[in-house]
Coordinates of C-alpha atoms in Angstrom, one line a residue:
X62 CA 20.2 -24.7 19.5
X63 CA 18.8 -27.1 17.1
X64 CA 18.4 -24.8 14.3
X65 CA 22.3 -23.7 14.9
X66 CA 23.6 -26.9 14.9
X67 CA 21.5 -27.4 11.8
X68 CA 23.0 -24.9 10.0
X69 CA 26.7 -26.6 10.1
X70 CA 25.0 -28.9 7.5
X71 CA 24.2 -25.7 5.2
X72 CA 28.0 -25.2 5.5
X73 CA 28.9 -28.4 4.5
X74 CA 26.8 -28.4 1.5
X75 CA 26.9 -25.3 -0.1
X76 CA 29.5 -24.7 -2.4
X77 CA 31.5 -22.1 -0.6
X78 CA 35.1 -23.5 -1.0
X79 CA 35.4 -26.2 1.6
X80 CA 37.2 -28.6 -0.7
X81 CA 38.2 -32.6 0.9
X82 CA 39.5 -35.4 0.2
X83 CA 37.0 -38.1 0.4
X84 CA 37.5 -39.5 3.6
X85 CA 38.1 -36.7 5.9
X86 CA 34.7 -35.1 4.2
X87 CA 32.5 -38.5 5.1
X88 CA 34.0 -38.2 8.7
X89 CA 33.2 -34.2 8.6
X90 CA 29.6 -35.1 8.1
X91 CA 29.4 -37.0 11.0
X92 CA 30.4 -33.6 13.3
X93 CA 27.6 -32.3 15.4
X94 CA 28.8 -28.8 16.2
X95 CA 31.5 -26.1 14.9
X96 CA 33.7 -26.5 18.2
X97 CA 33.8 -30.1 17.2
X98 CA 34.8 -29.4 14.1
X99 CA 37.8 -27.0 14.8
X100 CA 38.6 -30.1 17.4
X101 CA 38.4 -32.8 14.4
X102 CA 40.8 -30.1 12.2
X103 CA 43.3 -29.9 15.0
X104 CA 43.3 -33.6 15.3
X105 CA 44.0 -34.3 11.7
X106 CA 47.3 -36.7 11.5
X107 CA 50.0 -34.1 10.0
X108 CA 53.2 -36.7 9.5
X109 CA 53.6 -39.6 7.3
X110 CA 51.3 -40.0 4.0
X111 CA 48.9 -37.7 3.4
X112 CA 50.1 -35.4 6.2
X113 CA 50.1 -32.5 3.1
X114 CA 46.6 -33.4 2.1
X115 CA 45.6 -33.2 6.0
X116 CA 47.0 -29.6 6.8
X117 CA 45.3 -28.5 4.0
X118 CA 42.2 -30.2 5.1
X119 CA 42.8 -28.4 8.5
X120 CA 43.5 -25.0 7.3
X121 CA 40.8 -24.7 5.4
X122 CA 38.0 -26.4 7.7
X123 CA 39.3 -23.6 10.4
X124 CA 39.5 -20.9 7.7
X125 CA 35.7 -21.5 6.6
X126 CA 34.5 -22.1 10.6
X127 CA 36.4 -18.9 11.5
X128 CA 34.8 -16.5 8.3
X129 CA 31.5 -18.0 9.3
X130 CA 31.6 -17.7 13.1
X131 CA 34.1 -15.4 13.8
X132 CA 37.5 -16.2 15.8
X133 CA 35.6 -17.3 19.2
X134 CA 33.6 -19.5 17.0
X135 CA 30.3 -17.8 18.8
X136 CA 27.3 -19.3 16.4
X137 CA 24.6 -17.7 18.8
X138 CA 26.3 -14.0 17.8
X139 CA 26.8 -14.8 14.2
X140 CA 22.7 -15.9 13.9
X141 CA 21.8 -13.0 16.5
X142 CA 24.0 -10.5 14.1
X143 CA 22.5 -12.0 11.0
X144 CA 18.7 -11.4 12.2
X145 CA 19.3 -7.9 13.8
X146 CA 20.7 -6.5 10.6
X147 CA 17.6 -7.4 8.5
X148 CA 15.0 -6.5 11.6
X149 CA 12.9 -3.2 10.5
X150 CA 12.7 -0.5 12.6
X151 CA 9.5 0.7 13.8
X152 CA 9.0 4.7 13.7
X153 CA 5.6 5.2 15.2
X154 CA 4.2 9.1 14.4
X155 CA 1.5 10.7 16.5
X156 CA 2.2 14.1 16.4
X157 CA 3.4 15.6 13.8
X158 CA 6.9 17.6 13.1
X159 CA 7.0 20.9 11.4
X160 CA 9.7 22.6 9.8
X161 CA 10.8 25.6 11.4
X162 CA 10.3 29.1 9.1
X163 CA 13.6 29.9 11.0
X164 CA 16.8 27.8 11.5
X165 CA 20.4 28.4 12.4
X166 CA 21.5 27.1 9.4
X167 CA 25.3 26.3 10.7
X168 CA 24.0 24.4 13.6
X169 CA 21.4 22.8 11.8
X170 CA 24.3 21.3 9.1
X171 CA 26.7 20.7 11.8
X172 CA 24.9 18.7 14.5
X173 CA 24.7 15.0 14.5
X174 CA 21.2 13.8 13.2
X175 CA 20.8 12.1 16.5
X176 CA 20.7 15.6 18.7
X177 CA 18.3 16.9 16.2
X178 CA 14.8 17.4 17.5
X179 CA 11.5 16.7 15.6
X180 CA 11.6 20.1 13.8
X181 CA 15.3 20.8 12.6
X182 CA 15.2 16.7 11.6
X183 CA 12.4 18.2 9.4
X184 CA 14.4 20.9 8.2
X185 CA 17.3 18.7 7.6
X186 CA 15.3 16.5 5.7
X187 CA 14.1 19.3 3.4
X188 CA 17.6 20.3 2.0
X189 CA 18.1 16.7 1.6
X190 CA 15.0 16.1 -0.5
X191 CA 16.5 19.5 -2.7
X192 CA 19.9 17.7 -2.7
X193 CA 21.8 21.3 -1.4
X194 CA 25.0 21.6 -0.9
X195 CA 26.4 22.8 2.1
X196 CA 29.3 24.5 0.8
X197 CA 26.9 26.1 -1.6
X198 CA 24.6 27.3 1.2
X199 CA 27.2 29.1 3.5
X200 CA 29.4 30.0 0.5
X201 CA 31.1 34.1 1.2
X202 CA 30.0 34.7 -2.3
X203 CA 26.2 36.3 -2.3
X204 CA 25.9 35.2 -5.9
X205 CA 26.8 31.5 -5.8
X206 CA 25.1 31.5 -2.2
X207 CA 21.9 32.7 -3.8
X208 CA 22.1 30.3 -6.6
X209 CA 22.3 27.4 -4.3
X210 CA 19.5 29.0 -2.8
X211 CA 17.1 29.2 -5.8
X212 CA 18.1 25.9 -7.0
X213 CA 17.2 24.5 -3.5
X214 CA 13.4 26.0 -3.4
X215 CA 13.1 25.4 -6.6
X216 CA 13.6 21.5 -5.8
X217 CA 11.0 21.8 -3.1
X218 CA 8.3 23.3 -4.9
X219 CA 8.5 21.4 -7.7
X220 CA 8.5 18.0 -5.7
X221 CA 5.5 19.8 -3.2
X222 CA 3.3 21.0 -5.9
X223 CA 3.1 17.5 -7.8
X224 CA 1.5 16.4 -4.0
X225 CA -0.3 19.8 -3.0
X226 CA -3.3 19.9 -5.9
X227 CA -5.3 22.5 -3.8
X228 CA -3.2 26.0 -5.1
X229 CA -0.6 25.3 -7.3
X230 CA 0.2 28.8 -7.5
X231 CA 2.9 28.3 -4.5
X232 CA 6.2 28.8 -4.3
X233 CA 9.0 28.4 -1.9
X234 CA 11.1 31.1 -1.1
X235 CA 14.8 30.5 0.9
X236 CA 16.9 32.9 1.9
X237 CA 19.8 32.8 4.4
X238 CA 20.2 36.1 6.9
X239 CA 22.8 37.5 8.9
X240 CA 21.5 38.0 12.8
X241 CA 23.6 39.9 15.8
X242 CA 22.8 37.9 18.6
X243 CA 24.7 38.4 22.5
X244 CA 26.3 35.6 23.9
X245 CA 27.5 35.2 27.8
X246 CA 30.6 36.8 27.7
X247 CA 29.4 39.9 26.6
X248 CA 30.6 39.7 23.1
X249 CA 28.1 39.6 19.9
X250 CA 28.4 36.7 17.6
X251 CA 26.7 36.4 14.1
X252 CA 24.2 34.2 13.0
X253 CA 23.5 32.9 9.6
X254 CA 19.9 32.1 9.4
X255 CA 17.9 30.1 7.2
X256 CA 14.4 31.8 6.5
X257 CA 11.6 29.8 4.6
X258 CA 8.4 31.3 2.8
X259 CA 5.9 30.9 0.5
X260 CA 5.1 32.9 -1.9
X261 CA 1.4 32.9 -3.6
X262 CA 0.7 33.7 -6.9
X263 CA -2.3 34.1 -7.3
X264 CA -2.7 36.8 -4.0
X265 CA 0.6 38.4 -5.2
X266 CA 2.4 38.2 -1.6
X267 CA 3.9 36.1 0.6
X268 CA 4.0 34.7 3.8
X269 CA 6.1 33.4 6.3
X270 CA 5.9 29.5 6.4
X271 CA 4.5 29.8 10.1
X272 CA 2.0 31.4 8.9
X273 CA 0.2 29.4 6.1
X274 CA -2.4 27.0 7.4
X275 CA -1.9 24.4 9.6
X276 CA -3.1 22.0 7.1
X277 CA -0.3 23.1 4.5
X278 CA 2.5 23.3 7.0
X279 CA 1.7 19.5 8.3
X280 CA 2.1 18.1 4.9
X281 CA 5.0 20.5 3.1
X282 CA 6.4 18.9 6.3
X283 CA 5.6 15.6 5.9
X284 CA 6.9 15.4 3.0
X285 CA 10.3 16.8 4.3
X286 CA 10.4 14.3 7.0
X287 CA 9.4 11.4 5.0
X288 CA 11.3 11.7 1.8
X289 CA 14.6 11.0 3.4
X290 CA 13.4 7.4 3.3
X291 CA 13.8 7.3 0.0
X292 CA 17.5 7.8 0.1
X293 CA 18.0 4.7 3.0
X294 CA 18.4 1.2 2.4
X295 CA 17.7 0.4 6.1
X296 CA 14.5 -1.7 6.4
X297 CA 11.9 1.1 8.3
X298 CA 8.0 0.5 8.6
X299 CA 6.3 4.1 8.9
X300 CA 3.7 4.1 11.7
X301 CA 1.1 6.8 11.3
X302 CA -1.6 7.6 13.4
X303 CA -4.9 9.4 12.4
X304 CA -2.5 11.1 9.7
X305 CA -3.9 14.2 7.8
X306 CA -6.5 15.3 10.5
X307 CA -6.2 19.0 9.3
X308 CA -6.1 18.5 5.6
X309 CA -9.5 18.6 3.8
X310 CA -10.5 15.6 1.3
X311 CA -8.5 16.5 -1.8
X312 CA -5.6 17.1 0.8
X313 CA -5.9 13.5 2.0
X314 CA -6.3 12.0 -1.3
X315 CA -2.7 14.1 -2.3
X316 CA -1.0 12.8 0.9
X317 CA -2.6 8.8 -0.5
X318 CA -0.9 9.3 -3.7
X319 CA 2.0 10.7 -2.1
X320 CA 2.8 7.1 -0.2
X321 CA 1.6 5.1 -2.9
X322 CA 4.0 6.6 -5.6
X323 CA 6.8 7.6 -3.1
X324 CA 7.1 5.8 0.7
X325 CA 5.2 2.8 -0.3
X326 CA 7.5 1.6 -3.3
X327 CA 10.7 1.3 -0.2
X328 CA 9.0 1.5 2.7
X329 CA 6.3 -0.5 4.0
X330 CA 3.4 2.1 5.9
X331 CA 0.8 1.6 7.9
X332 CA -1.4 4.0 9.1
X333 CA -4.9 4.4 11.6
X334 CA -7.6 6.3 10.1
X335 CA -11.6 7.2 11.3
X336 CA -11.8 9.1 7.9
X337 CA -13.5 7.9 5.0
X338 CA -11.2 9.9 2.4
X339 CA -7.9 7.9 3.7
X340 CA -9.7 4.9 2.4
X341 CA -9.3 3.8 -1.2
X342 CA -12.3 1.9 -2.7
X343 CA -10.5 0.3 -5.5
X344 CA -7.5 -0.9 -3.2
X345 CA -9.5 -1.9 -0.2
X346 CA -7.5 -5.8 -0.2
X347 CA -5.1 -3.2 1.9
X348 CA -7.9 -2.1 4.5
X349 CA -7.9 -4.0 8.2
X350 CA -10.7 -3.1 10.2
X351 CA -10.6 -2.8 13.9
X352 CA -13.6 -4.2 16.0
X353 CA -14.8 -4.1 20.2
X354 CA -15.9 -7.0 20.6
X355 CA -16.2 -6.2 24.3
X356 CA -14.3 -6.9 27.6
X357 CA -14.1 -10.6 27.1
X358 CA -12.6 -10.4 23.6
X359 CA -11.0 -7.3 23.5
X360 CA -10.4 -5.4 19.6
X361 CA -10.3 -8.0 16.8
X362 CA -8.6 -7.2 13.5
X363 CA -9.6 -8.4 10.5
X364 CA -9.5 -8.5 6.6
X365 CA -12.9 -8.9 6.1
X366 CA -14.3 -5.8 4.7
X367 CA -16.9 -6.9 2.7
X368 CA -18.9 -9.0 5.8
X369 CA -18.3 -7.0 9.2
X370 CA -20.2 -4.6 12.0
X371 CA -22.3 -1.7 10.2
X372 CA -21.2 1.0 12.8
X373 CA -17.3 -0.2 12.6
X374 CA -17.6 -0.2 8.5
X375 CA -18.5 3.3 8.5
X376 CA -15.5 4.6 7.3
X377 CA -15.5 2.2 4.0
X378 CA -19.2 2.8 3.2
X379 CA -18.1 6.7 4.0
X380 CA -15.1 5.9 1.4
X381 CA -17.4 4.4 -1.1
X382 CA -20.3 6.8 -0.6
X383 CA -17.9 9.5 -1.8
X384 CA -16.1 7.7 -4.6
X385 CA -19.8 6.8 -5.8
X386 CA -21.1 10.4 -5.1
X387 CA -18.0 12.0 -7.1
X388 CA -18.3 10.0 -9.5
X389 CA -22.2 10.7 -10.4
X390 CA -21.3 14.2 -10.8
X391 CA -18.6 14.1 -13.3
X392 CA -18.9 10.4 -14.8
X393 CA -21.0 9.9 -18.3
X394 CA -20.8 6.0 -18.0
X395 CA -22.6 4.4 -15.0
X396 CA -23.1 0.4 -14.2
X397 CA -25.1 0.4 -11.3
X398 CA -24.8 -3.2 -9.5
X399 CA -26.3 -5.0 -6.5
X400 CA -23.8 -4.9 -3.6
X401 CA -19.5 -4.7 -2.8
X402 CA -19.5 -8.7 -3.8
X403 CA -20.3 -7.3 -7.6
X404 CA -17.9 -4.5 -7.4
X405 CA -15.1 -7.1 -6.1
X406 CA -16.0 -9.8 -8.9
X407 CA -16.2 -7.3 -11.8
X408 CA -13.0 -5.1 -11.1
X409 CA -11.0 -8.1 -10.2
X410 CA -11.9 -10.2 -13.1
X411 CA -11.8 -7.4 -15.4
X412 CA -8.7 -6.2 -14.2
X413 CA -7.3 -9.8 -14.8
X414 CA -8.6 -10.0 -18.3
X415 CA -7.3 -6.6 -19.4
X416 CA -3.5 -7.9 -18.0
X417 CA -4.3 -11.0 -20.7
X418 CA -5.0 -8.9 -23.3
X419 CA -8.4 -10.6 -23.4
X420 CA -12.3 -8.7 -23.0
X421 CA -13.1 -6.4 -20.0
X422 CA -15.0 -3.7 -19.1
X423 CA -14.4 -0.7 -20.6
X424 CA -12.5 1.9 -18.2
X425 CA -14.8 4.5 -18.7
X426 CA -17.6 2.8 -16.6
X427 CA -18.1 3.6 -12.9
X428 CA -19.1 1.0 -11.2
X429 CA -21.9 1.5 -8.9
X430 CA -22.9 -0.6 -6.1
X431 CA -26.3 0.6 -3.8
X432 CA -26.4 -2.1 -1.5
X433 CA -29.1 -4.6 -2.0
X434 CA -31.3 -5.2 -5.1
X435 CA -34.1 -3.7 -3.7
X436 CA -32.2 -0.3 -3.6
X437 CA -31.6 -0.6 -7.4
X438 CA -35.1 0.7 -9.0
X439 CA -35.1 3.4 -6.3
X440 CA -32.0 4.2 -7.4
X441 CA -32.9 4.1 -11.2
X442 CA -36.3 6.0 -10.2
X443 CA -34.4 9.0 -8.0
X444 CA -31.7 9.4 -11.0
X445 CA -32.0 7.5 -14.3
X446 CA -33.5 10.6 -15.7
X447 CA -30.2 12.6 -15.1
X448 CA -27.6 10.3 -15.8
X449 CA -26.2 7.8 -18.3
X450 CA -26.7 4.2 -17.1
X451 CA -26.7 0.7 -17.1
X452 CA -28.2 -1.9 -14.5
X453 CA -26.8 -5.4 -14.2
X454 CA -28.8 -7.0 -11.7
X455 CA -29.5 -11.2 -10.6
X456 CA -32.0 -12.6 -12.5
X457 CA -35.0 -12.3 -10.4
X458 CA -38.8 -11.7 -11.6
X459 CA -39.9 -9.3 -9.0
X460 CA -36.6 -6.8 -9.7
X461 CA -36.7 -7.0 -13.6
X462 CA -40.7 -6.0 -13.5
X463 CA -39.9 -2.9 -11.7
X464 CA -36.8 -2.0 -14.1
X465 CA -39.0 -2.7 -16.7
X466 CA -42.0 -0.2 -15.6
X467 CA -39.2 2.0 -15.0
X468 CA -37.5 1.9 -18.3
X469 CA -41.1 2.0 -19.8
X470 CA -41.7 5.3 -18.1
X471 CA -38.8 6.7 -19.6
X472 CA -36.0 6.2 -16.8
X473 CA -34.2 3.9 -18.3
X474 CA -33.9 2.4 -21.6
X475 CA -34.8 -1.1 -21.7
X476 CA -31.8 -2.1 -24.0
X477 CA -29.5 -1.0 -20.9
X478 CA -30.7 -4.0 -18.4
X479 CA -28.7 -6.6 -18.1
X480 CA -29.5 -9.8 -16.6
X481 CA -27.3 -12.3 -15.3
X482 CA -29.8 -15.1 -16.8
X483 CA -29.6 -13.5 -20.3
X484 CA -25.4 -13.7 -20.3
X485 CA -26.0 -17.2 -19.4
X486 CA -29.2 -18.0 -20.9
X487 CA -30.4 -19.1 -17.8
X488 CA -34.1 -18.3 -16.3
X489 CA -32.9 -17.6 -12.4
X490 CA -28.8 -17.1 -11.9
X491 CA -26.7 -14.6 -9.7
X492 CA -23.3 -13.1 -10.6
X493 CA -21.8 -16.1 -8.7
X494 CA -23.3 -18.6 -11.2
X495 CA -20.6 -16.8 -13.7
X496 CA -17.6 -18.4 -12.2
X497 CA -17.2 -22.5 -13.1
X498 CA -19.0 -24.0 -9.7
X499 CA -15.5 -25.7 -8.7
X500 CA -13.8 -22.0 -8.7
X501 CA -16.6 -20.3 -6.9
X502 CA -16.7 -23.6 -4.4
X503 CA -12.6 -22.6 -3.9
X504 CA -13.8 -19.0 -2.8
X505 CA -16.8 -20.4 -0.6
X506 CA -14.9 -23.1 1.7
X507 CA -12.0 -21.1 1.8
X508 CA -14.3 -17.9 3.0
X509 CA -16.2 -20.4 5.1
X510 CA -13.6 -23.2 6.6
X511 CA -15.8 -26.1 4.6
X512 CA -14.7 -28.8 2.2
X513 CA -18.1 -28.6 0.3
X514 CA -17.9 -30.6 -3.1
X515 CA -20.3 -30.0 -6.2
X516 CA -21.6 -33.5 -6.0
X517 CA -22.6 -32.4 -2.2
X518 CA -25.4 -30.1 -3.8
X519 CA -28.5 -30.8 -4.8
X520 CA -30.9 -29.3 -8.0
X521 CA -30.5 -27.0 -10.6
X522 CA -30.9 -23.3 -9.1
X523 CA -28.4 -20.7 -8.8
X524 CA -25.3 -22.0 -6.9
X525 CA -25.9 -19.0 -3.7
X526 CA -29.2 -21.6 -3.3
X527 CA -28.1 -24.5 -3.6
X528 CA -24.8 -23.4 -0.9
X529 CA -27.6 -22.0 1.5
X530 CA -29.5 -24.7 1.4
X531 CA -26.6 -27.5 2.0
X532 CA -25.7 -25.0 4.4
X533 CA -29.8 -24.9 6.1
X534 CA -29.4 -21.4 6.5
X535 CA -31.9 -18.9 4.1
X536 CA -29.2 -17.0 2.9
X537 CA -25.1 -17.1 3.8
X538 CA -23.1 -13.7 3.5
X539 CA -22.3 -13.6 0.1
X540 CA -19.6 -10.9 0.6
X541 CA -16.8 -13.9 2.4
X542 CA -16.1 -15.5 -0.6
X543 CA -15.2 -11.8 -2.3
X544 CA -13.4 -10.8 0.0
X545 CA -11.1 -13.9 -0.3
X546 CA -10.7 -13.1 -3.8
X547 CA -10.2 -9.8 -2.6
X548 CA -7.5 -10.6 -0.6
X549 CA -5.5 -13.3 -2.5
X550 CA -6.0 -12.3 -5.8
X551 CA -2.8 -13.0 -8.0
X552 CA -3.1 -16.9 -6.5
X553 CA -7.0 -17.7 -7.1
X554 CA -7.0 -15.5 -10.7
X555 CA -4.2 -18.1 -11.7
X556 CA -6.0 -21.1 -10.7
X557 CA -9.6 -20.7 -12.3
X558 CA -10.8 -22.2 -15.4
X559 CA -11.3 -20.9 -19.1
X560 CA -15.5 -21.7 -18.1
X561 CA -15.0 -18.6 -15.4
X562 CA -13.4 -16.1 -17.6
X563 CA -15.4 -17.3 -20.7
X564 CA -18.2 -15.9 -19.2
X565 CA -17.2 -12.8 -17.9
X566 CA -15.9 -12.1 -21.1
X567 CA -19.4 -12.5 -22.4
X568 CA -20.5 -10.6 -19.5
X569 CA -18.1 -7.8 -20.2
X570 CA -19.2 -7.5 -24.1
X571 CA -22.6 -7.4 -23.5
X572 CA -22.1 -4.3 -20.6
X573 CA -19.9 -2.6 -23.1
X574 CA -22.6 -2.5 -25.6
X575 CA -24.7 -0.6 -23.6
X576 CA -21.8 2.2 -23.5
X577 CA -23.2 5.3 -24.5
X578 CA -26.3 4.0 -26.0
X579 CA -25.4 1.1 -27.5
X580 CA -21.6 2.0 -29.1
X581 CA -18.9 -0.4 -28.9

């Protein structure tokens, strides 16, 4: 009740037409709830001097109680109302509506959307998404009916085809039938039926709707059932598990763009996923992983993606594997770098820099990240022959001998490794040393729960050292403090110094002279 009887001083202070003389506002003030305020308004002296001003007074202190709280002066109801109306509904999705190749089209315009099952919600759905009319789509007249009707699939398959990349040869055919059907008092009634198919281009025929895969029919249908969102102002969060299970990876990347560029611009969704092409590399600040910590614990869910259990990150490496793999066999431009703490720095910084019209990485580079600086001669060894690259690595003097061999031997052209040290024109220094050592201290204690100061370190060496070694550990997980940039980006960005993005930027110029051999 505190926060209620807080609120009469909102009232009091807002500007919402509660106009007083002087006195009987300083006394108003001193009112603790609304009931006694309609009891100070009725007790207002209304004969003699100022009796005028006092009625007044009273009529509008019970005028602005009574628009607020409502004639019984019930605050708890008012508050209660006021929440409910802006609480989202949850609509959790497991399995899966489809739309029916066959409808009774009166019943289905006719019903209440409440009595609708799954399927003919579906259906619904998909004449709203093609904005039909209904007295279009029962019209006497074949000719205007059919009109309605072309108008209607042509709507669909334009808005199905932008999301269904696999055969975009389709196209919806609707057509409304007359059916004879017995009823139970012996006398026939007629049916007007709503029949969908699809007809395929490129195999000259067509199909009934039930009959195209599985994978197809899920997501014309999702697409159905979901775009009615669009046209709702109520707040709804979209609860999807394991969505897309019978779609194949270009599918699932389709039904990504399809929330990103339609649900997710209203609607906030949130969806379960074991599948590594439901995850999106770039945009992994939106991944939560799920972890069994055991019977003691129970599942933990966190944001770190970057530092977590090997077995329960499967799906992200999965993700990345793919993105990487894709991308080596249609992508000219290659950075290859150490590990996902790289990938975070250099597309989050760049990204940044681009926004400020400033230096950043060309967008034709695909960033390449193998794990651990080991892996990166290997790598160069298995495929610098065959593609077009450019290693950034830490400067280290066992990893830069091995490049070196290999770019003597042909795999790689010397000119194309890049050392953090040489950006810096330092002997030894990571990718961390590139941020100013107060920004990168931000990221560490914030990743880590310390209050570690630059005057708390001691020597010279790169800054990962120097931390570990305050720290008496050999080595920290260097993938926290990304992921805390990952996470908060717009907020940290803001706050860093000129020294940080002065040398990315240098960073970013010498990478982009690599490009293609050395052009700029």
């Amino acid at each position: 009740m505190r926060a209620l009887r807080a609120s009469r001083k909102v009232l009091l202070t807002l500007p919402i037409g509660l106009d007083l003389p002087t006195k009987i506002a300083a006394e108003v003030k001193k009112v603790s709830t609304f009931e006694a305020l309609i009891k100070f308004a009725d007790e207002l002296e209304l004969e003699g001097d100022g009796a005028e001003q006092n009625k007044a007074a009273r009529d509008s202190i019970k005028k602005v109680v009574v628009d607020l709280c409502g004639k019984d002066i019930d605050i708890n109801a008012v508050v209660i109302n006021f929440l409910e109306k802006r609480l989202p509904s949850f609509f959790y999705f497991a399995e899966y509506s489809r739309v029916p190749g066959i409808v009774k089209i009166r019943e289905l315009l006719k019903m209440e959307e409440s009595k609708l099952d799954d399927n003919l919600v579906a259906a619904r759905s998909l004449l709203t998404m093609a904005a039909a009319e209904k007295d279009y789509l029962l019209n006497v007249d074949y000719e205007r009916r059919k009109r309605e009707l072309e108008n209607v699939a042509n709507a669909v398959t334009d808005d199905v085809l932008n999301y269904w990349t696999t055969n975009k040869e389709l196209r919806v055919h609707i057509d409304i039938t007359q059916k004879t059907e017995s009823v139970p008092n012996g006398q026939q009634s007629v049916l007007d039926e709503l029949h969908l198919r699809m007809w395929d281009d490129r195999h000259k025929l067509s199909l009934p709707f039930g009959e195209r895969s599985s994978g197809f029919q899920w997501f014309f249908s999702f697409l159905a059932a979901f775009s009615r969102y669009e046209y709702k102002d109520d707040p709804v969060i979209i609860l999807l598990d394991e969505p897309g299970l019978g779609l194949h990876a270009r599918a699932q990347h389709d039904f990504l763009r399809f929330i990103d560029e339609r649900l997710s611009a209203k609607r906030q969704v949130i969806y379960s996923t074991h599948s590594p092409f439901m995850v999106q590399p770039r945009k992994l600040e939106r991944a939560r992983v799920v972890e069994d910590k055991g019977r003691d614990t129970g599942s933990v869910i966190t944001s770190n993606v970057t530092s977590i259990d090997p077995d329960t990150l499967f799906p992200l490496q999965g993700a990345l594997g793919y993105d990487i793999a894709q991308h080596l066999l249609v992508t000219q431009d290659n950075l290859v770098v150490e590990g996902s703490s790289d990938f975070v720095f250099l597309t989050a910084i760049s990204d940044f820099l681009e926004e400020k019209g400033r230096n950043f990485l060309r967008k034709e580079w695909s960033i390449k990240p193998v794990g651990s600086a080991d892996s990166i001669p290997t790598f160069v060894a298995l495929l610098g022959m065959h593609l077009d690259m450019t290693v950034l690595i830490d400067s280290r003097k066992e990893g830069n001998q091995r490049l070196t061999s290999l770019a003597q031997a042909g795999f790689l052209k010397g000119t194309r490794i890049v050392t953090i040290g040489e950006v810096l024109g330092a002997k030894a220094a990571d990718i961390e040393d590139l941020f100013d050592p107060d920004d990168y201290l931000r990221l560490y204690n914030k990743a880590f729960g310390t209050k570690v100061k630059l005057a708390d370190l001691k020597g010279s060496d790169p800054i990962v050292r120097r931390l570990a070694r305050h720290a008496g550990v050999d080595r920290y997980d260097h993938g926290k403090p990304a992921d805390v940039l990952l996470r908060d980006k717009p907020t940290l960005l803001a706050s860093f110094s000129e020294a940080t993005f002065a040398n990315f930027e240098k960073l970013f110029k010498r990478v982009n002279a690599t490009f293609r051999s050395g052009t700029t």
